[in-house]
Amino acid sequence: MLQVNNISFSYSDLLTIDSVSFSLAKGKNLAIIGESGCGKSTLLKLIYGLYDLNAGQIFWNGQEVLGPKFHLIPGMDFMKYLAQDFDLMPYVTVAENIGKFLSNMYPKQKKERIATLLELVEMTEFANIKVQFLSGGQMQRVAIARVLALEPEVVLLDEPFSHIDNFRKNSLRRKVFQYLKEKDITCIIATHDSKDILAYSDETLVIKNGKVFAHSDTKMLYENPENRYVASLYDDVNEIPNRLLNADSTEDKIILVYPYQLKVVEDSSFQVEVKASYFKGNGYLVEAGFQNQPIFFESEKPFQKADLVCLKYQK
């Protein structure tokens, strides 16, 4: 189990990570989400042991994770960290980069392992191409393969699919996360992409201003966000008084509602004025207004500006 106990860290006088605590069981996938600059990447680096903590402790299976003050080469042997800059060797081949950490004592096994990882990240045809000639997305796929080469106990992934084109990203995501589950590898991923989170992460940790803002089962957190900040990290979100959503209610308690939860109906007391429709492929995201407040909902068909539409809430 990974245990992060009340850790704090600062680059200057202002704390970047402030009293963060959580635990994660072996083989689980944890997504760390939050707005840019909230401390996600720094937290991954601290877990890996790249920086010395100001306070607190980090343990993996009872072994303390220590920083540069205690290790000539920072980083823990049982972990691998994928940085946003990839840290590849540009003047050697893709296969040589993936095999960097593999022993040369067993050349046949090394070659087989590299071939398996090339197939995993869909880079087999580029095995003998030097990294300097690859695109950013191809480099990122090579970097993913390299961190998996030794089957570490823990992988720390910082925006691992950010440079990869959409037509390949979905397939790669499925393969990588399935591989991690099959190998019982604990994974922590810092991401802005909700598709990295909802289908693959067992738990989600929300960071704001360097502090833990929420931590729960991913599905539970998505379906029951504690506040607008949490909900907005997944999708557009509406803040609507309960009395407009429930005919039997008179209270003005604000309910957080995702666009897909508002359905177009023939008649209701909740009527909005359309401002714009945006094609999404399987339908439309419609932006509307209600009492000077923006409202977003989904529809199978587009609406024209100034159309009046009745909506009903379906959780």
PDB file of C-alpha atoms in Angstrom:
ATOM      1  CA  MET A   1       0.000   0.000   0.000  1.00  0.00           C
ATOM      2  CA  LEU A   2       1.071   3.563  -0.735  1.00  0.00           C
ATOM      3  CA  GLN A   3       0.722   5.871   2.240  1.00  0.00           C
ATOM      4  CA  VAL A   4       1.121   9.631   1.947  1.00  0.00           C
ATOM      5  CA  ASN A   5       1.132  11.125   5.424  1.00  0.00           C
ATOM      6  CA  ASN A   6       0.549  14.841   5.826  1.00  0.00           C
ATOM      7  CA  ILE A   7       3.213  15.938   3.324  1.00  0.00           C
ATOM      8  CA  SER A   8       4.083  19.541   2.507  1.00  0.00           C
ATOM      9  CA  PHE A   9       6.492  21.007  -0.029  1.00  0.00           C
ATOM     10  CA  SER A  10       7.404  24.427  -1.392  1.00  0.00           C
ATOM     11  CA  TYR A  11       9.627  25.750  -4.172  1.00  0.00           C
ATOM     12  CA  SER A  12       9.709  29.133  -2.393  1.00  0.00           C
ATOM     13  CA  ASP A  13       7.912  30.653   0.603  1.00  0.00           C
ATOM     14  CA  LEU A  14       4.497  29.622  -0.734  1.00  0.00           C
ATOM     15  CA  LEU A  15       3.480  25.999  -0.160  1.00  0.00           C
ATOM     16  CA  THR A  16       2.908  24.092  -3.408  1.00  0.00           C
ATOM     17  CA  ILE A  17       1.744  20.952  -1.584  1.00  0.00           C
ATOM     18  CA  ASP A  18       0.023  21.645   1.717  1.00  0.00           C
ATOM     19  CA  SER A  19      -0.654  18.872   4.263  1.00  0.00           C
ATOM     20  CA  VAL A  20      -1.667  16.212   1.735  1.00  0.00           C
ATOM     21  CA  SER A  21      -2.615  12.746   3.012  1.00  0.00           C
ATOM     22  CA  PHE A  22      -4.078   9.698   1.282  1.00  0.00           C
ATOM     23  CA  SER A  23      -3.513   5.965   0.844  1.00  0.00           C
ATOM     24  CA  LEU A  24      -3.774   3.675  -2.153  1.00  0.00           C
ATOM     25  CA  ALA A  25      -3.944  -0.125  -2.250  1.00  0.00           C
ATOM     26  CA  LYS A  26      -1.722  -2.215  -4.512  1.00  0.00           C
ATOM     27  CA  GLY A  27      -3.012  -2.624  -8.061  1.00  0.00           C
ATOM     28  CA  LYS A  28      -5.389   0.334  -7.862  1.00  0.00           C
ATOM     29  CA  ASN A  29      -5.517   3.241 -10.306  1.00  0.00           C
ATOM     30  CA  LEU A  30      -5.721   6.732  -8.814  1.00  0.00           C
ATOM     31  CA  ALA A  31      -6.417   9.828 -10.908  1.00  0.00           C
ATOM     32  CA  ILE A  32      -5.168  13.173  -9.609  1.00  0.00           C
ATOM     33  CA  ILE A  33      -7.133  16.050 -11.104  1.00  0.00           C
ATOM     34  CA  GLY A  34      -7.341  19.796 -10.593  1.00  0.00           C
ATOM     35  CA  GLU A  35      -6.867  23.083 -12.406  1.00  0.00           C
ATOM     36  CA  SER A  36      -3.482  23.962 -13.927  1.00  0.00           C
ATOM     37  CA  GLY A  37      -0.915  24.931 -11.311  1.00  0.00           C
ATOM     38  CA  CYS A  38      -2.723  23.203  -8.432  1.00  0.00           C
ATOM     39  CA  GLY A  39       0.234  20.890  -7.655  1.00  0.00           C
ATOM     40  CA  LYS A  40      -0.585  17.642  -9.522  1.00  0.00           C
ATOM     41  CA  SER A  41       2.816  17.233 -11.204  1.00  0.00           C
ATOM     42  CA  THR A  42       4.692  18.238  -8.063  1.00  0.00           C
ATOM     43  CA  LEU A  43       2.808  15.615  -6.054  1.00  0.00           C
ATOM     44  CA  LEU A  44       3.871  12.893  -8.509  1.00  0.00           C
ATOM     45  CA  LYS A  45       7.507  13.997  -8.250  1.00  0.00           C
ATOM     46  CA  LEU A  46       7.352  13.901  -4.456  1.00  0.00           C
ATOM     47  CA  ILE A  47       5.889  10.386  -4.489  1.00  0.00           C
ATOM     48  CA  TYR A  48       8.738   9.290  -6.776  1.00  0.00           C
ATOM     49  CA  GLY A  49      11.352  10.896  -4.513  1.00  0.00           C
ATOM     50  CA  LEU A  50      12.626  13.638  -6.840  1.00  0.00           C
ATOM     51  CA  TYR A  51      12.302  16.326  -4.154  1.00  0.00           C
ATOM     52  CA  ASP A  52      12.833  16.410  -0.398  1.00  0.00           C
ATOM     53  CA  LEU A  53       9.704  16.995   1.655  1.00  0.00           C
ATOM     54  CA  ASN A  54       9.296  20.014   3.914  1.00  0.00           C
ATOM     55  CA  ALA A  55       7.200  17.862   6.226  1.00  0.00           C
ATOM     56  CA  GLY A  56       5.451  14.493   6.365  1.00  0.00           C
ATOM     57  CA  GLN A  57       6.375  11.035   5.068  1.00  0.00           C
ATOM     58  CA  ILE A  58       5.623   8.743   2.124  1.00  0.00           C
ATOM     59  CA  PHE A  59       5.732   4.928   2.359  1.00  0.00           C
ATOM     60  CA  TRP A  60       5.314   2.066  -0.114  1.00  0.00           C
ATOM     61  CA  ASN A  61       4.780  -1.306   1.582  1.00  0.00           C
ATOM     62  CA  GLY A  62       6.428   0.052   4.710  1.00  0.00           C
ATOM     63  CA  GLN A  63       9.523   1.387   2.903  1.00  0.00           C
ATOM     64  CA  GLU A  64       9.949   5.131   3.193  1.00  0.00           C
ATOM     65  CA  VAL A  65      10.291   7.138  -0.014  1.00  0.00           C
ATOM     66  CA  LEU A  66      13.239   9.487   0.402  1.00  0.00           C
ATOM     67  CA  GLY A  67      14.481  12.364  -1.733  1.00  0.00           C
ATOM     68  CA  PRO A  68      17.839  13.591  -3.101  1.00  0.00           C
ATOM     69  CA  LYS A  69      19.320  14.146   0.366  1.00  0.00           C
ATOM     70  CA  PHE A  70      19.339  10.375   0.825  1.00  0.00           C
ATOM     71  CA  HIS A  71      19.934   9.088  -2.726  1.00  0.00           C
ATOM     72  CA  LEU A  72      22.754   9.905  -5.117  1.00  0.00           C
ATOM     73  CA  ILE A  73      20.314   9.251  -7.977  1.00  0.00           C
ATOM     74  CA  PRO A  74      16.816  10.514  -7.016  1.00  0.00           C
ATOM     75  CA  GLY A  75      13.839   8.217  -7.522  1.00  0.00           C
ATOM     76  CA  MET A  76      12.816   4.864  -6.063  1.00  0.00           C
ATOM     77  CA  ASP A  77      13.786   1.611  -7.829  1.00  0.00           C
ATOM     78  CA  PHE A  78      10.333   0.048  -7.453  1.00  0.00           C
ATOM     79  CA  MET A  79       8.645   3.014  -9.150  1.00  0.00           C
ATOM     80  CA  LYS A  80       8.784   4.526 -12.618  1.00  0.00           C
ATOM     81  CA  TYR A  81       7.812   8.106 -13.414  1.00  0.00           C
ATOM     82  CA  LEU A  82       6.694   9.393 -16.814  1.00  0.00           C
ATOM     83  CA  ALA A  83       7.382  13.121 -17.006  1.00  0.00           C
ATOM     84  CA  GLN A  84       5.733  15.481 -19.463  1.00  0.00           C
ATOM     85  CA  ASP A  85       9.094  16.028 -21.218  1.00  0.00           C
ATOM     86  CA  PHE A  86       9.502  12.225 -21.808  1.00  0.00           C
ATOM     87  CA  ASP A  87      13.293  12.233 -21.044  1.00  0.00           C
ATOM     88  CA  LEU A  88      14.174  10.041 -24.045  1.00  0.00           C
ATOM     89  CA  MET A  89      17.549   9.564 -25.732  1.00  0.00           C
ATOM     90  CA  PRO A  90      17.094  11.270 -29.137  1.00  0.00           C
ATOM     91  CA  TYR A  91      20.058   9.810 -31.024  1.00  0.00           C
ATOM     92  CA  VAL A  92      19.312   6.118 -30.495  1.00  0.00           C
ATOM     93  CA  THR A  93      16.447   3.992 -31.775  1.00  0.00           C
ATOM     94  CA  VAL A  94      12.982   3.463 -30.351  1.00  0.00           C
ATOM     95  CA  ALA A  95      13.861  -0.129 -29.390  1.00  0.00           C
ATOM     96  CA  GLU A  96      17.052   0.987 -27.624  1.00  0.00           C
ATOM     97  CA  ASN A  97      15.129   3.609 -25.647  1.00  0.00           C
ATOM     98  CA  ILE A  98      12.548   1.066 -24.503  1.00  0.00           C
ATOM     99  CA  GLY A  99      15.273  -1.391 -23.528  1.00  0.00           C
ATOM    100  CA  LYS A 100      17.359   1.177 -21.637  1.00  0.00           C
ATOM    101  CA  PHE A 101      16.605  -0.325 -18.205  1.00  0.00           C
ATOM    102  CA  LEU A 102      16.594  -3.983 -19.305  1.00  0.00           C
ATOM    103  CA  SER A 103      19.584  -6.241 -18.586  1.00  0.00           C
ATOM    104  CA  ASN A 104      21.865  -7.286 -21.457  1.00  0.00           C
ATOM    105  CA  MET A 105      22.619 -10.600 -19.735  1.00  0.00           C
ATOM    106  CA  TYR A 106      19.595 -12.218 -21.351  1.00  0.00           C
ATOM    107  CA  PRO A 107      19.476 -10.807 -24.909  1.00  0.00           C
ATOM    108  CA  LYS A 108      16.693 -13.086 -26.138  1.00  0.00           C
ATOM    109  CA  GLN A 109      14.374 -12.174 -23.251  1.00  0.00           C
ATOM    110  CA  LYS A 110      15.250  -8.498 -23.689  1.00  0.00           C
ATOM    111  CA  LYS A 111      14.391  -8.610 -27.391  1.00  0.00           C
ATOM    112  CA  GLU A 112      11.072 -10.340 -26.669  1.00  0.00           C
ATOM    113  CA  ARG A 113      10.207  -7.837 -23.948  1.00  0.00           C
ATOM    114  CA  ILE A 114      10.911  -4.886 -26.236  1.00  0.00           C
ATOM    115  CA  ALA A 115       8.778  -6.456 -28.985  1.00  0.00           C
ATOM    116  CA  THR A 116       5.873  -6.912 -26.534  1.00  0.00           C
ATOM    117  CA  LEU A 117       6.029  -3.288 -25.427  1.00  0.00           C
ATOM    118  CA  LEU A 118       6.349  -2.000 -29.002  1.00  0.00           C
ATOM    119  CA  GLU A 119       3.136  -3.832 -29.824  1.00  0.00           C
ATOM    120  CA  LEU A 120       1.439  -2.493 -26.694  1.00  0.00           C
ATOM    121  CA  VAL A 121       2.064   1.140 -27.694  1.00  0.00           C
ATOM    122  CA  GLU A 122       1.581   0.455 -31.415  1.00  0.00           C
ATOM    123  CA  MET A 123       5.147   1.389 -32.397  1.00  0.00           C
ATOM    124  CA  THR A 124       6.456  -1.905 -33.852  1.00  0.00           C
ATOM    125  CA  GLU A 125       7.105  -0.433 -37.300  1.00  0.00           C
ATOM    126  CA  PHE A 126       9.261   2.314 -35.746  1.00  0.00           C
ATOM    127  CA  ALA A 127      11.528   0.004 -33.715  1.00  0.00           C
ATOM    128  CA  ASN A 128      14.703   0.937 -35.611  1.00  0.00           C
ATOM    129  CA  ILE A 129      13.953   4.645 -36.102  1.00  0.00           C
ATOM    130  CA  LYS A 130      15.930   7.150 -34.048  1.00  0.00           C
ATOM    131  CA  VAL A 131      13.770   9.049 -31.583  1.00  0.00           C
ATOM    132  CA  GLN A 132      14.828  12.451 -32.930  1.00  0.00           C
ATOM    133  CA  PHE A 133      12.786  11.743 -36.069  1.00  0.00           C
ATOM    134  CA  LEU A 134       9.535  10.970 -34.233  1.00  0.00           C
ATOM    135  CA  SER A 135       6.542  13.230 -33.653  1.00  0.00           C
ATOM    136  CA  GLY A 136       5.607  14.352 -30.145  1.00  0.00           C
ATOM    137  CA  GLY A 137       2.851  11.753 -29.918  1.00  0.00           C
ATOM    138  CA  GLN A 138       5.155   8.957 -31.053  1.00  0.00           C
ATOM    139  CA  MET A 139       7.755  10.024 -28.470  1.00  0.00           C
ATOM    140  CA  GLN A 140       5.108   9.885 -25.780  1.00  0.00           C
ATOM    141  CA  ARG A 141       4.200   6.327 -26.749  1.00  0.00           C
ATOM    142  CA  VAL A 142       7.860   5.302 -26.564  1.00  0.00           C
ATOM    143  CA  ALA A 143       8.125   6.935 -23.122  1.00  0.00           C
ATOM    144  CA  ILE A 144       5.089   4.965 -21.899  1.00  0.00           C
ATOM    145  CA  ALA A 145       6.668   1.710 -23.087  1.00  0.00           C
ATOM    146  CA  ARG A 146       9.951   2.524 -21.368  1.00  0.00           C
ATOM    147  CA  VAL A 147       8.423   3.124 -17.936  1.00  0.00           C
ATOM    148  CA  LEU A 148       6.680  -0.257 -18.220  1.00  0.00           C
ATOM    149  CA  ALA A 149       9.773  -2.162 -19.340  1.00  0.00           C
ATOM    150  CA  LEU A 150      10.778  -3.485 -15.898  1.00  0.00           C
ATOM    151  CA  GLU A 151       7.189  -3.965 -14.692  1.00  0.00           C
ATOM    152  CA  PRO A 152       7.553  -1.597 -11.728  1.00  0.00           C
ATOM    153  CA  GLU A 153       5.357  -1.927  -8.667  1.00  0.00           C
ATOM    154  CA  VAL A 154       4.147   1.663  -9.097  1.00  0.00           C
ATOM    155  CA  VAL A 155       3.901   3.864 -12.205  1.00  0.00           C
ATOM    156  CA  LEU A 156       3.407   7.611 -12.003  1.00  0.00           C
ATOM    157  CA  LEU A 157       2.027   9.100 -15.220  1.00  0.00           C
ATOM    158  CA  ASP A 158       1.939  12.857 -15.829  1.00  0.00           C
ATOM    159  CA  GLU A 159      -0.523  13.651 -18.658  1.00  0.00           C
ATOM    160  CA  PRO A 160       0.511  10.424 -20.450  1.00  0.00           C
ATOM    161  CA  PHE A 161      -1.715  10.792 -23.526  1.00  0.00           C
ATOM    162  CA  SER A 162      -1.654  14.574 -24.006  1.00  0.00           C
ATOM    163  CA  HIS A 163       0.369  14.541 -27.264  1.00  0.00           C
ATOM    164  CA  ILE A 164      -1.334  11.541 -28.870  1.00  0.00           C
ATOM    165  CA  ASP A 165      -3.905  12.019 -31.638  1.00  0.00           C
ATOM    166  CA  ASN A 166      -7.491  11.076 -30.856  1.00  0.00           C
ATOM    167  CA  PHE A 167      -7.780   8.281 -33.403  1.00  0.00           C
ATOM    168  CA  ARG A 168      -5.019   6.361 -31.578  1.00  0.00           C
ATOM    169  CA  LYS A 169      -5.515   7.671 -28.045  1.00  0.00           C
ATOM    170  CA  ASN A 170      -8.627   5.656 -27.168  1.00  0.00           C
ATOM    171  CA  SER A 171      -7.092   2.356 -28.274  1.00  0.00           C
ATOM    172  CA  LEU A 172      -3.822   3.078 -26.480  1.00  0.00           C
ATOM    173  CA  ARG A 173      -5.600   4.050 -23.273  1.00  0.00           C
ATOM    174  CA  ARG A 174      -7.500   0.781 -23.205  1.00  0.00           C
ATOM    175  CA  LYS A 175      -4.371  -1.288 -23.849  1.00  0.00           C
ATOM    176  CA  VAL A 176      -2.187   0.480 -21.272  1.00  0.00           C
ATOM    177  CA  PHE A 177      -4.697   0.470 -18.414  1.00  0.00           C
ATOM    178  CA  GLN A 178      -5.684  -3.133 -19.118  1.00  0.00           C
ATOM    179  CA  TYR A 179      -1.984  -4.075 -19.045  1.00  0.00           C
ATOM    180  CA  LEU A 180      -1.516  -2.341 -15.678  1.00  0.00           C
ATOM    181  CA  LYS A 181      -4.490  -4.228 -14.208  1.00  0.00           C
ATOM    182  CA  GLU A 182      -3.286  -7.569 -15.551  1.00  0.00           C
ATOM    183  CA  LYS A 183       0.159  -7.016 -14.024  1.00  0.00           C
ATOM    184  CA  ASP A 184      -1.313  -5.700 -10.730  1.00  0.00           C
ATOM    185  CA  ILE A 185       0.725  -2.501 -11.093  1.00  0.00           C
ATOM    186  CA  THR A 186      -0.362   0.435  -8.954  1.00  0.00           C
ATOM    187  CA  CYS A 187      -0.921   3.522 -11.098  1.00  0.00           C
ATOM    188  CA  ILE A 188      -1.244   7.207 -10.291  1.00  0.00           C
ATOM    189  CA  ILE A 189      -2.107   9.468 -13.202  1.00  0.00           C
ATOM    190  CA  ALA A 190      -2.198  13.270 -13.219  1.00  0.00           C
ATOM    191  CA  THR A 191      -4.524  14.391 -15.991  1.00  0.00           C
ATOM    192  CA  HIS A 192      -6.899  17.029 -17.364  1.00  0.00           C
ATOM    193  CA  ASP A 193      -8.784  14.561 -19.541  1.00  0.00           C
ATOM    194  CA  SER A 194     -11.956  13.099 -18.037  1.00  0.00           C
ATOM    195  CA  LYS A 195     -11.653  10.115 -20.410  1.00  0.00           C
ATOM    196  CA  ASP A 196      -8.465   9.121 -18.552  1.00  0.00           C
ATOM    197  CA  ILE A 197     -10.463   9.122 -15.337  1.00  0.00           C
ATOM    198  CA  LEU A 198     -14.005   7.838 -15.632  1.00  0.00           C
ATOM    199  CA  ALA A 199     -13.442   4.511 -17.394  1.00  0.00           C
ATOM    200  CA  TYR A 200     -10.122   3.508 -15.835  1.00  0.00           C
ATOM    201  CA  SER A 201      -9.492   5.078 -12.416  1.00  0.00           C
ATOM    202  CA  ASP A 202     -10.673   3.288  -9.288  1.00  0.00           C
ATOM    203  CA  GLU A 203     -10.306   6.429  -7.194  1.00  0.00           C
ATOM    204  CA  THR A 204     -10.002  10.148  -7.876  1.00  0.00           C
ATOM    205  CA  LEU A 205      -8.101  12.714  -5.823  1.00  0.00           C
ATOM    206  CA  VAL A 206      -9.005  16.357  -6.411  1.00  0.00           C
ATOM    207  CA  ILE A 207      -6.326  18.957  -5.696  1.00  0.00           C
ATOM    208  CA  LYS A 208      -6.900  22.704  -5.273  1.00  0.00           C
ATOM    209  CA  ASN A 209      -4.194  25.167  -4.252  1.00  0.00           C
ATOM    210  CA  GLY A 210      -1.962  22.291  -3.162  1.00  0.00           C
ATOM    211  CA  LYS A 211      -4.539  20.745  -0.820  1.00  0.00           C
ATOM    212  CA  VAL A 212      -6.748  17.673  -1.079  1.00  0.00           C
ATOM    213  CA  PHE A 213     -10.155  19.023  -2.036  1.00  0.00           C
ATOM    214  CA  ALA A 214     -11.905  15.661  -2.425  1.00  0.00           C
ATOM    215  CA  HIS A 215     -10.964  11.957  -2.541  1.00  0.00           C
ATOM    216  CA  SER A 216     -13.415   9.190  -3.318  1.00  0.00           C
ATOM    217  CA  ASP A 217     -14.429   6.345  -5.594  1.00  0.00           C
ATOM    218  CA  THR A 218     -14.357   7.779  -9.129  1.00  0.00           C
ATOM    219  CA  LYS A 219     -17.956   6.939 -10.074  1.00  0.00           C
ATOM    220  CA  MET A 220     -19.293   8.186  -6.749  1.00  0.00           C
ATOM    221  CA  LEU A 221     -17.381  11.453  -6.999  1.00  0.00           C
ATOM    222  CA  TYR A 222     -18.569  12.070 -10.563  1.00  0.00           C
ATOM    223  CA  GLU A 223     -22.212  11.335  -9.781  1.00  0.00           C
ATOM    224  CA  ASN A 224     -22.207  13.245  -6.473  1.00  0.00           C
ATOM    225  CA  PRO A 225     -19.729  16.132  -6.784  1.00  0.00           C
ATOM    226  CA  GLU A 226     -19.277  18.039  -3.566  1.00  0.00           C
ATOM    227  CA  ASN A 227     -19.157  21.437  -5.279  1.00  0.00           C
ATOM    228  CA  ARG A 228     -18.895  23.219  -8.615  1.00  0.00           C
ATOM    229  CA  TYR A 229     -15.090  22.990  -8.697  1.00  0.00           C
ATOM    230  CA  VAL A 230     -15.150  19.187  -8.592  1.00  0.00           C
ATOM    231  CA  ALA A 231     -17.975  18.864 -11.140  1.00  0.00           C
ATOM    232  CA  SER A 232     -16.373  21.330 -13.585  1.00  0.00           C
ATOM    233  CA  LEU A 233     -13.244  19.154 -13.827  1.00  0.00           C
ATOM    234  CA  TYR A 234     -15.360  16.520 -15.593  1.00  0.00           C
ATOM    235  CA  ASP A 235     -17.718  18.539 -17.779  1.00  0.00           C
ATOM    236  CA  ASP A 236     -19.756  21.710 -18.136  1.00  0.00           C
ATOM    237  CA  VAL A 237     -21.929  22.068 -15.073  1.00  0.00           C
ATOM    238  CA  ASN A 238     -25.126  23.967 -14.273  1.00  0.00           C
ATOM    239  CA  GLU A 239     -26.056  25.433 -10.895  1.00  0.00           C
ATOM    240  CA  ILE A 240     -29.838  25.338 -10.658  1.00  0.00           C
ATOM    241  CA  PRO A 241     -32.206  25.959  -7.694  1.00  0.00           C
ATOM    242  CA  ASN A 242     -33.931  22.755  -6.590  1.00  0.00           C
ATOM    243  CA  ARG A 243     -37.403  24.309  -6.938  1.00  0.00           C
ATOM    244  CA  LEU A 244     -36.905  24.551 -10.717  1.00  0.00           C
ATOM    245  CA  LEU A 245     -35.918  20.912 -11.016  1.00  0.00           C
ATOM    246  CA  ASN A 246     -38.466  19.403  -8.637  1.00  0.00           C
ATOM    247  CA  ALA A 247     -42.048  20.613  -8.860  1.00  0.00           C
ATOM    248  CA  ASP A 248     -42.798  19.541  -5.285  1.00  0.00           C
ATOM    249  CA  SER A 249     -39.941  21.572  -3.821  1.00  0.00           C
ATOM    250  CA  THR A 250     -39.931  25.214  -2.783  1.00  0.00           C
ATOM    251  CA  GLU A 251     -36.335  25.378  -1.542  1.00  0.00           C
ATOM    252  CA  ASP A 252     -33.616  27.354  -3.315  1.00  0.00           C
ATOM    253  CA  LYS A 253     -30.860  24.831  -2.584  1.00  0.00           C
ATOM    254  CA  ILE A 254     -28.485  24.790  -5.550  1.00  0.00           C
ATOM    255  CA  ILE A 255     -28.203  21.489  -7.425  1.00  0.00           C
ATOM    256  CA  LEU A 256     -25.191  20.718  -9.636  1.00  0.00           C
ATOM    257  CA  VAL A 257     -26.412  19.322 -12.947  1.00  0.00           C
ATOM    258  CA  TYR A 258     -24.417  18.021 -15.929  1.00  0.00           C
ATOM    259  CA  PRO A 259     -25.769  18.843 -19.432  1.00  0.00           C
ATOM    260  CA  TYR A 260     -26.799  15.239 -20.121  1.00  0.00           C
ATOM    261  CA  GLN A 261     -29.089  15.310 -17.073  1.00  0.00           C
ATOM    262  CA  LEU A 262     -31.365  17.973 -18.614  1.00  0.00           C
ATOM    263  CA  LYS A 263     -33.890  16.564 -21.091  1.00  0.00           C
ATOM    264  CA  VAL A 264     -35.989  18.514 -23.587  1.00  0.00           C
ATOM    265  CA  VAL A 265     -39.739  18.161 -22.886  1.00  0.00           C
ATOM    266  CA  GLU A 266     -42.909  19.687 -24.320  1.00  0.00           C
ATOM    267  CA  ASP A 267     -43.872  21.551 -21.177  1.00  0.00           C
ATOM    268  CA  SER A 268     -42.312  22.425 -17.837  1.00  0.00           C
ATOM    269  CA  SER A 269     -41.845  25.354 -15.510  1.00  0.00           C
ATOM    270  CA  PHE A 270     -38.146  25.411 -16.368  1.00  0.00           C
ATOM    271  CA  GLN A 271     -37.982  27.260 -19.694  1.00  0.00           C
ATOM    272  CA  VAL A 272     -34.725  28.558 -21.161  1.00  0.00           C
ATOM    273  CA  GLU A 273     -33.798  30.743 -24.149  1.00  0.00           C
ATOM    274  CA  VAL A 274     -31.316  29.268 -26.613  1.00  0.00           C
ATOM    275  CA  LYS A 275     -28.132  31.173 -27.420  1.00  0.00           C
ATOM    276  CA  ALA A 276     -26.153  28.648 -29.520  1.00  0.00           C
ATOM    277  CA  SER A 277     -25.959  24.956 -30.517  1.00  0.00           C
ATOM    278  CA  TYR A 278     -22.684  23.025 -30.865  1.00  0.00           C
ATOM    279  CA  PHE A 279     -22.488  19.779 -32.850  1.00  0.00           C
ATOM    280  CA  LYS A 280     -20.884  16.918 -30.848  1.00  0.00           C
ATOM    281  CA  GLY A 281     -21.223  14.033 -33.289  1.00  0.00           C
ATOM    282  CA  ASN A 282     -23.909  12.066 -31.441  1.00  0.00           C
ATOM    283  CA  GLY A 283     -26.004  15.163 -30.794  1.00  0.00           C
ATOM    284  CA  TYR A 284     -25.696  18.796 -29.767  1.00  0.00           C
ATOM    285  CA  LEU A 285     -24.561  20.739 -26.736  1.00  0.00           C
ATOM    286  CA  VAL A 286     -26.944  23.666 -26.416  1.00  0.00           C
ATOM    287  CA  GLU A 287     -26.050  26.863 -24.598  1.00  0.00           C
ATOM    288  CA  ALA A 288     -29.051  28.727 -23.261  1.00  0.00           C
ATOM    289  CA  GLY A 289     -29.912  31.384 -20.705  1.00  0.00           C
ATOM    290  CA  PHE A 290     -32.208  31.464 -17.716  1.00  0.00           C
ATOM    291  CA  GLN A 291     -32.569  34.635 -15.627  1.00  0.00           C
ATOM    292  CA  ASN A 292     -29.150  35.894 -16.837  1.00  0.00           C
ATOM    293  CA  GLN A 293     -27.557  32.564 -15.948  1.00  0.00           C
ATOM    294  CA  PRO A 294     -25.964  30.278 -18.574  1.00  0.00           C
ATOM    295  CA  ILE A 295     -27.531  26.827 -18.884  1.00  0.00           C
ATOM    296  CA  PHE A 296     -26.055  23.930 -20.882  1.00  0.00           C
ATOM    297  CA  PHE A 297     -28.040  20.888 -21.989  1.00  0.00           C
ATOM    298  CA  GLU A 298     -27.784  18.117 -24.582  1.00  0.00           C
ATOM    299  CA  SER A 299     -30.184  17.572 -27.446  1.00  0.00           C
ATOM    300  CA  GLU A 300     -30.559  15.227 -30.407  1.00  0.00           C
ATOM    301  CA  LYS A 301     -31.315  18.214 -32.650  1.00  0.00           C
ATOM    302  CA  PRO A 302     -30.020  21.807 -32.824  1.00  0.00           C
ATOM    303  CA  PHE A 303     -32.054  24.841 -31.825  1.00  0.00           C
ATOM    304  CA  GLN A 304     -32.032  28.329 -33.272  1.00  0.00           C
ATOM    305  CA  LYS A 305     -30.971  31.384 -31.321  1.00  0.00           C
ATOM    306  CA  ALA A 306     -33.849  32.797 -29.205  1.00  0.00           C
ATOM    307  CA  ASP A 307     -35.823  29.507 -29.285  1.00  0.00           C
ATOM    308  CA  LEU A 308     -37.638  28.813 -26.007  1.00  0.00           C
ATOM    309  CA  VAL A 309     -37.076  25.270 -24.721  1.00  0.00           C
ATOM    310  CA  CYS A 310     -38.612  23.468 -21.750  1.00  0.00           C
ATOM    311  CA  LEU A 311     -36.289  21.244 -19.723  1.00  0.00           C
ATOM    312  CA  LYS A 312     -36.693  18.468 -17.168  1.00  0.00           C
ATOM    313  CA  TYR A 313     -34.049  17.152 -14.766  1.00  0.00           C
ATOM    314  CA  GLN A 314     -33.332  13.423 -14.903  1.00  0.00           C
ATOM    315  CA  LYS A 315     -30.566  12.288 -12.551  1.00  0.00           C
TER     316      LYS A 315
END
